[in-house]
């Protein structure tokens, strides 16, 4: 299934669609993405941004050493960080956190990334949040979201994450609530839940 995940990421890349890798916790989402970004580096596609919760920086570092030690990584993080993107082009991966992304989005959005990857992407599920707004300003050729829980509380959680990976995918917030969120969550309409499942399944 990890190979299948990698093939799927490559398939989406060819079609220039973003995707949400939503395997359950512990099934190797990080490994799949690192393998994919390693292939991107071989093709010299450019620099990739990975946004993670602060608590997971160490975990990514370990996985990187273990599975993709040849990828050059830079941590745009910490109080003494140099607020400049000039040196980013020397690296394959730029790591930052959601907190820094929100604070420094005006600096980070000036750089053209190949991929933007959000780990634990349920962090941007509220479309009114600063995190969601900052994530949407990232300048990247394509986008991937990673989460074991794409839907935590309601179907509406999907709206912002799908909008991040494929801008305008569901149209407006109001329409999504009317067409999907309310019928599925409040009225438990199985036919509409099935229809939504069909729409998002390829992504």
PDB file of N, CA, C and O in Angstrom, residues 45 61 111 114 138 154 166 172 181 199:
ATOM      1  N   UNK A  45      13.058  19.143  -9.692  1.00  0.00           N
ATOM      2  CA  UNK A  45      11.821  19.930  -9.798  1.00  0.00           C
ATOM      3  C   UNK A  45      11.833  21.197  -8.946  1.00  0.00           C
ATOM      4  O   UNK A  45      11.011  22.078  -9.128  1.00  0.00           O
ATOM      5  N   UNK A  61      12.889  14.631  11.206  1.00  0.00           N
ATOM      6  CA  UNK A  61      14.350  14.606  11.129  1.00  0.00           C
ATOM      7  C   UNK A  61      14.860  13.161  11.146  1.00  0.00           C
ATOM      8  O   UNK A  61      15.728  12.781  10.371  1.00  0.00           O
ATOM      9  N   UNK A 111       8.760  33.126  -2.073  1.00  0.00           N
ATOM     10  CA  UNK A 111       9.567  32.076  -2.698  1.00  0.00           C
ATOM     11  C   UNK A 111       8.664  31.120  -3.477  1.00  0.00           C
ATOM     12  O   UNK A 111       7.597  30.744  -3.010  1.00  0.00           O
ATOM     13  N   UNK A 114       8.307  24.070  -5.137  1.00  0.00           N
ATOM     14  CA  UNK A 114       7.804  23.016  -6.004  1.00  0.00           C
ATOM     15  C   UNK A 114       6.545  22.437  -5.355  1.00  0.00           C
ATOM     16  O   UNK A 114       5.440  22.585  -5.862  1.00  0.00           O
ATOM     17  N   UNK A 138       0.862  30.245   0.401  1.00  0.00           N
ATOM     18  CA  UNK A 138       2.122  29.612   0.004  1.00  0.00           C
ATOM     19  C   UNK A 138       2.142  29.512  -1.516  1.00  0.00           C
ATOM     20  O   UNK A 138       1.167  29.083  -2.139  1.00  0.00           O
ATOM     21  N   UNK A 154     -16.775  17.149  11.800  1.00  0.00           N
ATOM     22  CA  UNK A 154     -17.884  17.166  10.843  1.00  0.00           C
ATOM     23  C   UNK A 154     -17.327  17.149   9.424  1.00  0.00           C
ATOM     24  O   UNK A 154     -16.144  17.394   9.211  1.00  0.00           O
ATOM     25  N   UNK A 166      -6.409  21.811  -3.683  1.00  0.00           N
ATOM     26  CA  UNK A 166      -6.957  22.147  -5.007  1.00  0.00           C
ATOM     27  C   UNK A 166      -7.888  23.347  -4.862  1.00  0.00           C
ATOM     28  O   UNK A 166      -9.070  23.174  -4.547  1.00  0.00           O
ATOM     29  N   UNK A 172     -17.759  27.822  -3.052  1.00  0.00           N
ATOM     30  CA  UNK A 172     -17.795  28.603  -1.810  1.00  0.00           C
ATOM     31  C   UNK A 172     -18.204  27.801  -0.591  1.00  0.00           C
ATOM     32  O   UNK A 172     -18.746  26.696  -0.689  1.00  0.00           O
ATOM     33  N   UNK A 181     -22.348  19.442   3.768  1.00  0.00           N
ATOM     34  CA  UNK A 181     -22.158  19.437   5.213  1.00  0.00           C
ATOM     35  C   UNK A 181     -23.460  19.249   5.998  1.00  0.00           C
ATOM     36  O   UNK A 181     -23.572  18.356   6.836  1.00  0.00           O
ATOM     37  N   UNK A 199     -16.738  12.044  -5.256  1.00  0.00           N
ATOM     38  CA  UNK A 199     -16.065  13.255  -5.726  1.00  0.00           C
ATOM     39  C   UNK A 199     -14.635  13.363  -5.171  1.00  0.00           C
ATOM     40  O   UNK A 199     -13.692  13.686  -5.879  1.00  0.00           O
TER      41      UNK A 199
END
